[in-house]
Coordinates of C-alpha atoms in Angstrom, one line a residue:
M1 CA 0.0 0.0 0.0
T2 CA 1.4 3.4 -1.0
W3 CA 0.5 7.0 -0.2
Y4 CA 1.9 10.2 -1.9
C5 CA 2.3 13.2 0.4
R6 CA 2.0 16.9 -0.5
T7 CA 5.8 17.1 -0.5
G8 CA 6.2 14.6 -3.2
W9 CA 7.3 11.9 -0.7
M10 CA 6.2 8.4 -1.2
I11 CA 5.5 6.3 1.9
A12 CA 5.3 2.5 1.6
L13 CA 5.0 -0.4 3.9
A14 CA 7.7 -3.0 3.1
L15 CA 9.8 -5.8 4.5
L16 CA 13.3 -4.6 3.7
L17 CA 16.3 -6.6 2.4
P18 CA 19.7 -5.7 3.8
F19 CA 22.2 -3.7 1.8
V20 CA 25.9 -3.5 2.2
A21 CA 28.2 -0.5 2.6
F22 CA 31.5 0.3 4.1
G23 CA 31.8 3.4 6.2
Q24 CA 31.8 5.0 9.6
A25 CA 29.7 7.5 11.4
E26 CA 30.8 11.1 11.9
V27 CA 29.9 12.2 15.4
Q28 CA 30.0 15.8 16.8
A29 CA 31.0 16.4 20.4
W30 CA 27.4 17.3 21.4
G31 CA 26.3 13.8 20.1
N32 CA 24.8 14.5 16.7
V33 CA 25.7 12.0 14.0
T34 CA 26.2 14.1 10.8
G35 CA 26.3 11.2 8.4
I36 CA 28.1 8.0 7.5
R37 CA 31.1 8.2 5.3
I38 CA 31.5 5.5 2.7
E39 CA 34.8 5.3 0.8
G40 CA 35.2 9.0 1.5
Q41 CA 31.7 9.9 0.4
L42 CA 29.5 11.4 3.1
M43 CA 26.0 10.0 3.2
E44 CA 24.6 13.1 4.7
F45 CA 22.0 13.4 7.5
E46 CA 22.0 14.7 11.0
T47 CA 20.7 13.1 14.2
S48 CA 19.9 14.9 17.4
L49 CA 18.2 14.2 20.7
R50 CA 15.0 16.2 21.1
V51 CA 12.7 17.1 23.9
V52 CA 9.3 18.0 22.5
G53 CA 6.7 20.0 24.5
P54 CA 3.0 19.7 24.4
R55 CA 1.3 20.3 21.0
W56 CA 4.8 20.2 19.4
N57 CA 5.2 24.0 19.8
D58 CA 8.4 23.8 21.9
I59 CA 11.2 21.6 20.6
S60 CA 14.7 21.6 22.3
R61 CA 17.5 19.7 20.6
T62 CA 21.2 18.9 21.0
A63 CA 23.3 21.3 18.9
K64 CA 26.6 23.1 18.9
E65 CA 26.8 25.5 21.9
R66 CA 23.3 24.7 23.1
Q67 CA 24.4 22.5 25.9
R68 CA 27.7 21.7 27.8
P69 CA 28.4 18.1 26.8
S70 CA 31.3 15.8 27.6
Y71 CA 32.8 13.7 24.8
A72 CA 35.2 10.8 24.8
R73 CA 36.3 8.0 22.5
R74 CA 37.3 4.7 24.1
N75 CA 37.9 1.3 22.3
G76 CA 36.3 2.5 19.1
R77 CA 33.1 3.8 20.8
Q78 CA 32.2 7.5 21.1
F79 CA 30.6 8.6 24.4
V80 CA 28.6 11.8 24.9
S81 CA 26.9 13.0 28.0
T82 CA 24.6 16.0 27.9
S83 CA 21.4 17.5 29.2
I84 CA 18.4 19.4 27.9
D85 CA 16.6 21.1 30.8
S86 CA 15.9 18.4 33.3
M87 CA 16.6 15.5 30.9
F88 CA 20.1 14.0 31.3
F89 CA 21.3 11.9 28.3
S90 CA 24.1 9.4 27.8
Q91 CA 24.7 8.3 24.2
V92 CA 27.2 5.8 22.8
V93 CA 27.9 5.5 19.0
E94 CA 29.8 2.5 17.6
N95 CA 30.6 1.4 14.1
V96 CA 29.5 -2.2 14.0
G97 CA 30.6 -3.8 10.8
V98 CA 29.9 -3.0 7.2
G99 CA 28.3 0.4 6.9
E100 CA 26.5 0.3 10.2
A101 CA 26.5 2.6 13.2
H102 CA 24.9 1.5 16.5
V103 CA 23.5 4.2 18.7
D104 CA 22.5 3.6 22.4
V105 CA 20.6 6.3 24.1
E106 CA 19.6 6.5 27.8
F107 CA 18.0 9.4 29.6
T108 CA 17.0 10.1 33.1
S109 CA 14.4 12.7 34.0
R110 CA 15.1 14.9 37.1
A111 CA 11.7 16.5 37.1
D112 CA 8.1 15.9 36.2
S113 CA 7.5 17.3 32.6
S114 CA 4.4 17.5 30.5
L115 CA 5.8 16.6 27.0
S116 CA 4.8 15.1 23.7
G117 CA 7.9 12.9 24.1
V118 CA 11.6 12.5 24.0
Y119 CA 13.0 11.5 20.6
F120 CA 16.0 10.4 18.6
S121 CA 15.6 12.5 15.5
I122 CA 17.1 12.5 12.0
A123 CA 17.2 15.5 9.7
L124 CA 17.3 14.7 6.0
P125 CA 18.6 17.4 3.7
E126 CA 15.8 18.7 1.3
D127 CA 18.2 18.7 -1.7
R128 CA 18.9 15.0 -1.2
Y129 CA 15.7 13.6 0.2
G130 CA 13.0 16.2 -0.7
S131 CA 11.3 13.9 -3.2
G132 CA 12.3 10.7 -1.5
T133 CA 10.5 7.5 -0.7
V134 CA 9.8 6.3 2.8
H135 CA 9.5 2.6 3.4
L136 CA 8.3 1.5 6.9
I137 CA 9.7 -1.5 8.5
D138 CA 7.4 -3.9 10.4
P139 CA 4.6 -1.2 10.9
A140 CA 2.1 -1.9 13.7
D141 CA -0.4 0.7 12.6
V142 CA -0.5 3.8 10.4
R143 CA -2.2 7.1 10.6
L144 CA -1.5 10.0 8.2
S145 CA -2.2 13.5 9.5
D146 CA -3.3 16.3 7.3
A147 CA -0.9 19.2 7.1
Q148 CA -1.8 22.1 9.4
A149 CA -2.4 25.3 7.5
G150 CA 0.2 27.9 8.6
G151 CA 1.8 25.5 11.1
P152 CA 4.3 22.7 11.1
K153 CA 3.5 19.9 8.8
E154 CA 3.2 16.3 10.0
Y155 CA 3.3 13.8 7.2
I156 CA 3.1 10.5 9.1
R157 CA 2.6 9.1 12.6
V158 CA 3.0 5.4 12.9
N159 CA 4.3 2.6 15.2
A160 CA 7.0 0.6 13.5
R161 CA 10.3 -1.0 14.0
G162 CA 12.0 1.4 11.7
L163 CA 12.1 3.0 8.3
R164 CA 14.2 3.5 5.2
V165 CA 14.3 6.7 3.2
S166 CA 15.6 6.6 -0.4
G167 CA 16.5 9.9 -1.9
R168 CA 18.4 11.1 -4.8
E169 CA 21.6 9.0 -5.0
Q170 CA 21.5 8.3 -1.2
R171 CA 19.5 6.3 1.3
I172 CA 19.4 5.8 5.0
E173 CA 17.8 3.1 7.2
V174 CA 17.1 3.2 10.9
T175 CA 15.8 0.4 13.0
T176 CA 15.0 -0.3 16.7
D177 CA 14.7 -3.6 18.5
E178 CA 11.0 -3.2 19.0
P179 CA 8.2 -1.0 17.4
T180 CA 8.3 2.6 18.5
E181 CA 6.4 5.7 17.6
I182 CA 7.8 7.3 14.4
V183 CA 6.7 10.8 13.3
V184 CA 7.8 12.4 10.1
R185 CA 7.4 16.2 9.9
R186 CA 8.7 19.2 8.0
G187 CA 11.6 20.6 10.0
E188 CA 12.1 24.2 11.1
D189 CA 14.7 24.7 8.4
G190 CA 12.6 23.1 5.6
N191 CA 14.3 19.7 5.8
V192 CA 12.4 16.6 6.5
Q193 CA 12.6 15.6 10.1
V194 CA 12.1 12.0 11.4
Y195 CA 11.4 11.4 15.1
L196 CA 11.7 8.0 16.8
A197 CA 10.4 8.0 20.3
I198 CA 12.6 7.1 23.2
A199 CA 9.7 8.0 25.5
S200 CA 6.2 9.1 24.4
G201 CA 4.1 11.5 26.5
P202 CA 4.8 13.1 29.9
V203 CA 7.8 11.9 32.0
S204 CA 8.2 11.8 35.7
T205 CA 11.0 12.5 38.2
G206 CA 13.5 9.6 38.2
Q207 CA 12.1 8.0 35.0
V208 CA 14.8 6.2 33.0
E209 CA 14.4 5.2 29.4
R210 CA 16.8 3.4 27.1
K211 CA 16.6 2.7 23.4
S212 CA 19.0 1.4 20.7
F213 CA 19.1 2.4 17.0
L214 CA 20.9 0.9 14.1
L215 CA 21.8 3.4 11.4
R216 CA 22.7 2.2 7.9
A217 CA 23.5 4.4 4.9
N218 CA 24.3 3.8 1.3
G219 CA 24.5 5.8 -2.0
H220 CA 26.4 6.8 -5.0
I221 CA 30.2 7.4 -4.7
D222 CA 31.0 10.4 -6.8
R223 CA 34.4 9.7 -8.4
R224 CA 34.1 12.1 -11.3
P225 CA 37.4 13.8 -12.1
V226 CA 38.1 17.2 -10.6
H227 CA 39.3 20.2 -12.7
V228 CA 41.2 23.0 -11.0
R229 CA 42.5 26.0 -12.7
I230 CA 44.7 28.8 -11.3
D231 CA 45.7 32.1 -12.9
P232 CA 49.2 33.3 -11.9
S233 CA 48.7 36.5 -14.1
Q234 CA 46.3 38.0 -11.6
P235 CA 48.0 38.0 -8.2
G236 CA 46.0 39.2 -5.2
R237 CA 46.9 40.2 -1.7
R238 CA 49.9 38.9 0.2
F239 CA 50.0 35.7 2.3
V240 CA 52.9 35.5 4.7
G241 CA 52.1 32.2 6.3
L242 CA 50.5 30.6 9.4
G243 CA 50.5 32.4 12.7
G244 CA 49.7 31.4 16.2
N245 CA 48.1 32.6 19.4
F246 CA 50.3 32.3 22.6
R247 CA 48.0 33.2 25.5
L248 CA 49.5 31.4 28.4
Q249 CA 47.0 29.6 30.6
N250 CA 48.6 26.3 31.6
P251 CA 51.9 26.7 33.4
R252 CA 52.6 23.0 33.6
T253 CA 52.0 22.1 29.9
D254 CA 52.1 25.3 27.8
R255 CA 55.9 25.5 27.5
Q256 CA 56.4 22.2 25.8
V257 CA 53.7 22.9 23.2
I258 CA 55.1 26.3 22.5
E259 CA 58.7 25.1 22.1
Y260 CA 57.6 22.2 19.9
S261 CA 55.6 24.5 17.7
L262 CA 58.3 27.1 17.3
E263 CA 60.8 24.4 16.5
N264 CA 58.7 22.6 14.0
L265 CA 56.5 25.2 12.3
R266 CA 57.4 28.4 10.4
V267 CA 55.3 30.8 12.5
A268 CA 54.7 34.0 10.5
W269 CA 52.9 36.0 13.2
A270 CA 52.4 35.7 17.0
R271 CA 49.5 37.0 19.0
V272 CA 50.3 37.3 22.7
D273 CA 48.2 38.0 25.7
M274 CA 48.5 41.3 27.6
P275 CA 47.5 40.5 31.3
W276 CA 46.2 44.0 31.8
M277 CA 44.4 43.4 35.1
L278 CA 47.7 42.2 36.6
W279 CA 49.8 44.9 35.0
H280 CA 47.8 47.7 36.5
A281 CA 45.7 46.3 39.3
E282 CA 45.6 49.5 41.4
E283 CA 44.7 52.7 39.6
E284 CA 46.8 55.0 41.8
V285 CA 50.0 53.0 41.1
D286 CA 52.2 53.9 38.2
P287 CA 52.6 50.5 36.5
I288 CA 55.9 51.3 34.9
E289 CA 57.5 52.6 38.1
A290 CA 56.2 49.5 40.0
A291 CA 57.6 47.2 37.4
R292 CA 61.0 48.9 37.4
A293 CA 60.9 48.6 41.2
G294 CA 60.7 44.8 41.0
E295 CA 56.9 44.6 41.4
L296 CA 56.1 43.2 38.0
H297 CA 53.6 40.4 38.4
P298 CA 55.1 37.0 37.4
R299 CA 52.2 36.3 35.0
V300 CA 52.9 39.6 33.2
A301 CA 56.6 38.9 33.1
T302 CA 55.9 35.5 31.5
S303 CA 53.7 37.0 28.9
M304 CA 56.3 39.6 28.1
E305 CA 58.9 36.9 27.8
M306 CA 56.7 35.1 25.4
A307 CA 56.5 38.2 23.2
Q308 CA 60.2 38.6 23.4
R309 CA 60.8 34.9 22.5
A310 CA 58.7 35.4 19.3
Y311 CA 60.3 38.8 18.5
E312 CA 63.8 37.5 18.7
M313 CA 62.9 34.9 16.2
D314 CA 61.8 37.7 13.8
I315 CA 58.2 36.9 14.3
P316 CA 56.1 40.1 14.4
V317 CA 53.9 40.4 17.5
M318 CA 50.3 41.4 18.0
L319 CA 49.1 42.1 21.6
A320 CA 45.6 41.3 22.8
A321 CA 43.9 42.3 26.1
W322 CA 41.2 40.2 27.7
F323 CA 40.5 41.2 31.3
A324 CA 40.6 44.9 32.4
P325 CA 41.5 46.0 35.9
E326 CA 38.6 46.4 38.3
W327 CA 39.0 50.2 38.4
A328 CA 38.6 50.3 34.6
I329 CA 35.2 48.5 34.2
E330 CA 31.6 49.3 34.7
G331 CA 29.9 47.3 37.4
E332 CA 30.8 44.0 38.9
R333 CA 33.0 41.8 36.8
R334 CA 31.0 39.3 34.8
R335 CA 31.9 35.6 34.6
G336 CA 29.9 34.4 31.6
R337 CA 26.6 36.0 30.6
G338 CA 25.1 38.7 32.8
P339 CA 21.5 39.2 33.7
D340 CA 21.0 41.0 30.4
G341 CA 22.3 38.1 28.4
R342 CA 25.5 39.8 27.5
F343 CA 29.1 38.9 28.1
G344 CA 31.9 41.1 29.5
N345 CA 32.1 44.6 31.0
A346 CA 32.1 48.0 29.3
L347 CA 35.0 50.3 30.1
R348 CA 34.4 53.3 32.3
R349 CA 34.0 56.3 30.1
D350 CA 35.0 58.7 32.9
K351 CA 38.4 57.0 33.1
I352 CA 39.0 56.4 29.4
D353 CA 42.1 58.6 29.2
R354 CA 43.6 56.7 32.2
I355 CA 42.7 53.4 30.5
Y356 CA 44.4 54.3 27.3
A357 CA 47.5 55.5 29.1
S358 CA 47.7 52.2 31.0
I359 CA 47.7 50.3 27.8
A360 CA 50.3 52.5 26.2
D361 CA 52.4 52.2 29.3
Y362 CA 52.4 48.4 28.8
V363 CA 53.4 48.6 25.2
L364 CA 56.1 51.2 26.0
Y365 CA 57.5 49.0 28.9
L366 CA 57.6 46.0 26.6
K367 CA 59.6 47.9 24.1
E368 CA 62.0 49.5 26.5
E369 CA 62.7 46.6 28.9
Y370 CA 62.2 43.6 26.6
G371 CA 63.1 45.1 23.2
V372 CA 59.7 44.2 21.6
E373 CA 58.1 46.6 19.2
V374 CA 54.4 45.5 19.1
E375 CA 52.9 45.8 15.6
M376 CA 49.2 45.8 16.6
F377 CA 46.9 45.9 19.6
S378 CA 43.3 44.9 20.2
F379 CA 40.8 44.0 22.8
N380 CA 39.9 40.4 22.2
E381 CA 36.4 39.9 20.7
S382 CA 35.1 43.1 22.2
D383 CA 32.0 42.9 20.0
L384 CA 30.9 39.9 22.1
G385 CA 32.5 41.0 25.4
I386 CA 35.4 38.4 25.8
A387 CA 36.1 40.1 28.2
V388 CA 36.0 43.9 27.4
R389 CA 32.7 44.8 25.7
Q390 CA 32.5 47.7 23.3
T391 CA 29.9 49.3 21.1
P392 CA 30.9 50.1 17.5
E393 CA 31.2 53.8 18.6
E394 CA 33.5 52.8 21.5
H395 CA 35.6 50.7 19.2
A396 CA 36.0 53.6 16.8
H397 CA 37.0 55.9 19.8
L398 CA 39.6 53.3 20.8
L399 CA 41.2 53.2 17.4
R400 CA 41.3 57.0 17.1
H401 CA 42.4 58.1 20.5
L402 CA 44.7 55.2 21.5
G403 CA 46.2 55.4 18.1
V404 CA 47.1 59.0 18.7
L405 CA 48.6 58.1 22.1
F406 CA 50.7 55.3 20.7
E407 CA 52.1 57.8 18.2
E408 CA 52.8 60.5 20.8
R409 CA 54.7 57.9 22.9
G410 CA 56.9 57.1 19.9
L411 CA 55.4 53.7 19.4
K412 CA 54.9 52.1 15.9
T413 CA 51.9 50.1 17.2
K414 CA 48.7 50.2 15.2
L415 CA 45.3 48.8 16.1
L416 CA 43.2 46.0 14.7
L417 CA 39.9 46.9 13.2
G418 CA 37.3 44.5 14.5
D419 CA 39.1 41.4 16.0
T420 CA 35.5 40.2 16.3
A421 CA 34.4 36.9 17.9
D422 CA 32.9 35.6 14.7
I423 CA 32.8 36.0 10.9
T424 CA 29.3 37.5 11.4
G425 CA 30.7 40.5 13.2
Y426 CA 31.4 42.8 10.3
D427 CA 28.7 45.3 11.3
F428 CA 30.8 46.1 14.4
V429 CA 33.4 47.9 12.2
D430 CA 31.0 50.1 10.2
V431 CA 31.4 53.2 12.4
A432 CA 35.2 53.1 12.3
V433 CA 35.2 52.4 8.6
E434 CA 33.0 55.5 8.1
D435 CA 35.2 57.6 10.3
P436 CA 38.4 58.8 8.4
A437 CA 40.0 59.9 11.7
T438 CA 40.4 56.2 12.7
H439 CA 42.1 55.1 9.5
P440 CA 45.7 56.3 10.1
Y441 CA 45.9 54.2 13.3
I442 CA 44.6 50.9 11.9
G443 CA 47.1 48.2 11.0
A444 CA 44.9 45.5 9.7
V445 CA 41.3 44.2 9.7
S446 CA 40.6 41.1 11.9
F447 CA 38.0 38.5 12.7
H448 CA 37.9 35.2 14.5
S449 CA 36.6 32.2 12.7
W450 CA 34.4 30.4 15.3
R451 CA 31.0 30.9 13.7
G452 CA 29.3 32.1 10.5
W453 CA 31.3 30.4 7.8
S454 CA 29.1 31.3 4.8
R455 CA 30.5 32.5 1.6
E456 CA 28.4 35.7 2.0
N457 CA 29.9 36.5 5.4
L458 CA 33.4 35.9 4.3
R459 CA 33.0 38.1 1.3
E460 CA 31.9 40.9 3.6
W461 CA 35.3 40.9 5.3
D462 CA 37.0 40.8 2.0
E463 CA 35.2 43.9 1.0
V464 CA 36.1 45.7 4.2
A465 CA 39.8 44.9 3.7
E466 CA 39.5 46.1 0.1
R467 CA 37.8 49.3 1.1
M468 CA 40.3 50.1 3.8
D469 CA 43.2 49.0 1.6
L470 CA 44.5 47.0 4.5
P471 CA 45.6 43.4 5.1
L472 CA 43.1 41.0 6.7
V473 CA 44.1 38.7 9.5
V474 CA 42.3 35.9 11.2
G475 CA 43.1 36.8 14.8
G476 CA 41.8 33.5 16.2
G477 CA 41.5 30.5 13.9
S478 CA 39.6 27.2 14.6
V479 CA 36.0 25.8 14.4
D480 CA 34.6 25.2 17.9
A481 CA 35.1 27.8 20.7
G482 CA 33.7 25.3 23.3
A483 CA 36.0 22.4 22.3
W484 CA 38.2 22.9 25.4
R485 CA 35.3 21.4 27.4
Y486 CA 35.5 18.1 25.4
P487 CA 39.2 17.9 24.2
D488 CA 39.0 14.4 22.9
I489 CA 37.3 15.9 19.9
F490 CA 40.7 17.4 18.9
L491 CA 41.9 13.9 18.0
E492 CA 39.0 13.2 15.6
E493 CA 39.7 13.1 11.9
T494 CA 36.5 15.0 11.3
Y495 CA 37.5 17.9 13.4
A496 CA 41.0 18.1 11.9
R497 CA 39.6 18.2 8.3
E498 CA 36.8 20.6 9.2
E499 CA 39.4 23.0 10.6
I500 CA 41.8 23.0 7.6
N501 CA 38.9 23.0 5.2
L502 CA 37.7 26.3 6.8
Y503 CA 41.1 27.8 6.5
M504 CA 41.2 26.9 2.8
R505 CA 37.8 28.5 2.3
I506 CA 38.9 31.7 4.1
M507 CA 42.1 31.9 2.1
A508 CA 40.2 31.4 -1.2
L509 CA 37.4 33.9 -0.4
C510 CA 39.1 36.5 1.9
Q511 CA 42.9 36.4 1.1
P512 CA 44.1 36.9 4.7
L513 CA 47.7 38.0 5.4
T514 CA 47.8 35.3 8.0
I515 CA 45.6 32.9 10.0
L516 CA 46.6 32.8 13.7
Q517 CA 45.9 29.3 15.1
W518 CA 44.0 29.2 18.4
Q519 CA 46.3 28.1 20.0
L520 CA 49.9 27.0 19.7
T521 CA 49.9 26.3 23.5
A522 CA 48.3 23.5 25.5
D523 CA 45.0 25.3 25.2
Y524 CA 43.2 23.8 22.2
S525 CA 46.5 22.0 21.6
P526 CA 47.4 20.6 18.2
L527 CA 49.7 18.2 20.2
A528 CA 48.6 15.4 22.5
G529 CA 50.2 13.5 25.4
G530 CA 52.7 15.0 27.8
G531 CA 50.0 15.8 30.4
I532 CA 47.9 17.9 28.0
F533 CA 44.2 17.6 28.9
G534 CA 45.3 15.1 31.6
N535 CA 46.9 12.7 29.3
D536 CA 50.1 11.7 31.3
E537 CA 50.3 8.3 29.7
D538 CA 51.5 9.2 26.3
P539 CA 54.6 11.2 25.4
L540 CA 54.1 14.5 23.7
H541 CA 53.3 13.9 20.0
P542 CA 51.7 15.7 17.0
T543 CA 48.1 15.0 16.0
Q544 CA 46.6 15.2 12.5
R545 CA 45.7 18.8 13.3
F546 CA 49.4 19.6 13.8
W547 CA 50.4 18.0 10.5
N548 CA 47.7 20.0 8.8
L549 CA 49.1 23.2 10.3
K550 CA 52.7 22.2 9.4
Q551 CA 51.7 21.5 5.8
L552 CA 50.1 25.0 5.6
A553 CA 53.0 26.6 7.4
S554 CA 55.3 25.1 4.8
T555 CA 53.9 27.4 2.1
P556 CA 56.7 29.5 0.6
E557 CA 57.1 32.8 2.3
D558 CA 55.6 36.1 1.2
V559 CA 53.5 35.0 -1.8
R560 CA 50.3 36.3 -3.3
Y561 CA 46.9 34.7 -3.7
L562 CA 46.1 33.4 -7.2
P563 CA 42.6 33.2 -8.6
V564 CA 41.4 29.6 -8.5
E565 CA 38.5 27.7 -10.0
V566 CA 37.3 24.2 -9.0
D567 CA 34.4 22.3 -10.4
R568 CA 33.5 20.2 -7.3
S569 CA 31.8 21.6 -4.2
D570 CA 33.4 19.0 -1.9
V571 CA 37.0 20.0 -2.9
T572 CA 38.2 23.2 -1.4
V573 CA 41.2 24.9 -3.0
A574 CA 43.5 27.8 -2.2
A575 CA 46.4 28.8 -4.4
V576 CA 49.3 31.2 -3.8
G577 CA 52.5 32.0 -5.6
D578 CA 55.1 34.5 -6.8
V579 CA 55.7 34.5 -10.6
D580 CA 59.0 36.4 -10.4
R581 CA 60.5 33.9 -7.9
S582 CA 58.8 30.9 -9.5
V583 CA 57.4 29.7 -6.2
Y584 CA 53.9 28.2 -5.8
A585 CA 51.6 26.3 -3.5
V586 CA 48.2 24.8 -4.3
H587 CA 46.4 23.4 -1.3
L588 CA 43.4 21.1 -1.7
V589 CA 41.1 19.7 1.0
N590 CA 39.2 16.7 -0.4
N591 CA 36.0 16.1 1.6
G592 CA 35.0 13.2 -0.6
P593 CA 36.3 10.0 -2.2
T594 CA 39.5 9.4 -4.1
R595 CA 39.4 11.0 -7.5
K596 CA 41.6 12.2 -10.3
V597 CA 42.6 15.8 -10.5
T598 CA 43.7 17.9 -13.5
L599 CA 45.4 21.2 -12.4
S600 CA 45.9 23.7 -15.2
G601 CA 47.0 27.3 -15.6
L602 CA 50.5 26.6 -14.2
P603 CA 53.2 28.9 -15.7
D604 CA 55.6 27.9 -18.5
G605 CA 58.9 26.5 -17.3
L606 CA 57.5 24.8 -14.3
D607 CA 58.2 21.1 -14.7
A608 CA 57.4 19.5 -11.3
L609 CA 55.6 20.1 -8.0
R610 CA 56.3 18.4 -4.7
F611 CA 53.3 16.5 -3.3
F612 CA 52.4 16.3 0.3
V613 CA 49.4 14.5 2.0
T614 CA 48.0 14.7 5.5
D615 CA 45.1 12.5 6.5
E616 CA 44.1 10.1 9.3
E617 CA 47.0 7.8 8.5
R618 CA 49.7 10.2 7.2
G619 CA 51.3 13.4 8.5
M620 CA 52.6 15.6 5.8
E621 CA 53.9 12.6 4.0
E622 CA 55.7 13.4 0.7
A623 CA 54.9 11.2 -2.3
D624 CA 56.5 11.2 -5.8
A625 CA 56.7 14.6 -7.4
V626 CA 53.9 15.6 -9.8
R627 CA 55.1 16.3 -13.4
V628 CA 53.9 19.5 -15.1
V629 CA 53.6 19.4 -18.9
G630 CA 52.5 22.4 -20.8
G631 CA 51.2 24.1 -17.7
E632 CA 49.1 21.1 -16.7
A633 CA 49.5 18.5 -13.9
S634 CA 47.5 15.3 -13.3
F635 CA 47.4 13.5 -10.0
T636 CA 45.2 11.4 -7.7
L637 CA 43.6 13.2 -4.7
P638 CA 43.3 10.8 -1.7
E639 CA 39.9 10.6 0.0
T640 CA 39.2 12.9 2.9
S641 CA 42.7 14.4 2.8
F642 CA 44.6 17.7 2.9
T643 CA 47.0 17.7 -0.1
S644 CA 49.5 20.3 -1.1
L645 CA 51.5 20.8 -4.3
M646 CA 54.4 23.1 -3.8
K647 CA 57.5 24.6 -5.4
S648 CA 59.9 26.5 -3.3
E649 CA 63.0 28.6 -4.1

């Protein structure tokens, strides 16, 4: 028996035959399975745990930065613990043979709650499953609900042991051990959302429910050849290389990561913490006089020594301030969000001249006593309030007036425009961009890459940099600001590839001068072992993330971006070079299966490129050089890899 829904979906009752696929589930730290990868091809969907209120008008779900989960991988299984309101969940995901992922979910209710139910839910992308076919497995009874005009659409509500959804070139199957309530609805983002009940109806205090699900995916493996073309005749902005943040927070483990990074990476820029609240704790004290009298706080001295260490290696230094002294802030210091939902503290306007003088004193002392000339200064993520919070007008005031003061003190230091928490923060710089009085004191435009990775947002920053005729820098680079809470995620191949893929997208769309990794310390460390995140069992060693960074850092120095075209959406490419010096680097992140690549547009006279690969098994491993004939090179791009073709001087 078959029904056709208003979406074009077909729902059928069927006894299903097994199908075979080789792959593994990709699991986010908050528990969502984002697909099963088969021979490098991602069979895309996204699971979540959902608590649904009465009448389905209040749905809470697991998602990035919605909860505070814990994550761990042990013996091939991935463990996530999290909570939604009074519901406390434990989830275990395990790859169990050919193309199958087993998901065990348990929740405990710590309060009586009037609910429609608690569900394991699967979002199916509209572009892949929008006209798909749904086959029910062992249905007990079926009821189709009419779509509600103006409200969320419910296509099917049934008790069954599972279902299979076949879409365009992909399909997914989910089964449980026994029949459970299954609801298929239109999701809040237009995708089709499948709900499988862990518990239906209200729950009571102390209630414990468990359910297991078997996910299986299959589909077409897209091995079509990839064509990449670069244009060395149209060089863009400069790229000087990978940089790093060096905010010291872990006295026992920071030093080893810093030394390993400085010895094994070419670090092009360093961003160092200014512990401002310790530098000038008491307003009436002259901080320079106190420091010269031997009263420099050890934490400040350590940070200044870090800046000196980088500067003596000819690494230019940026300075960033987080926490202001008590005398400099409005109200009681905030730890996290305040009652108004905002982070951080505003600076006291009645003390703004003293505030600017205190910062200039620090920069001057660092120059005079440590020999470090700071290139640029910023308040870290002041648009969000981590931890100084500013309005766009206050940010413009800082640029204009502190810039003048730096100049009056004989300092070369400029300021960063923006240095925002996210790629979405470009509106924060509008006031300063429109104020010509700020322009002489701005050294570069800056954003951090935690959120908002769309092409449109990245293009906004490119336009700001073009309008200001200034370099763009990524002041803090990575993909998950909360990852320090579940550091096992740093060891996952998925995280490593997502991070380097974002960097390639930023390079291709924004042409930054440098991307400063957050961090090259034990915090968000690209190394593992040696006591980092409590791992005292293993010696210090590089992870896949470190090898990605090393491969990027091996780009020839001081090159320019080259226009690049690629005909596959799951291959991200950035190209740089210098025609006069005949040096080039083409970086490719393959988010799909192994496939052949043809690279064209290479200059005459270039006969070979060195070939490096980083993936789950290899760390910047060099393979045979790739021949270049008539400006064209052909090679094989390994699945789910970061590959670089380079020619150095």
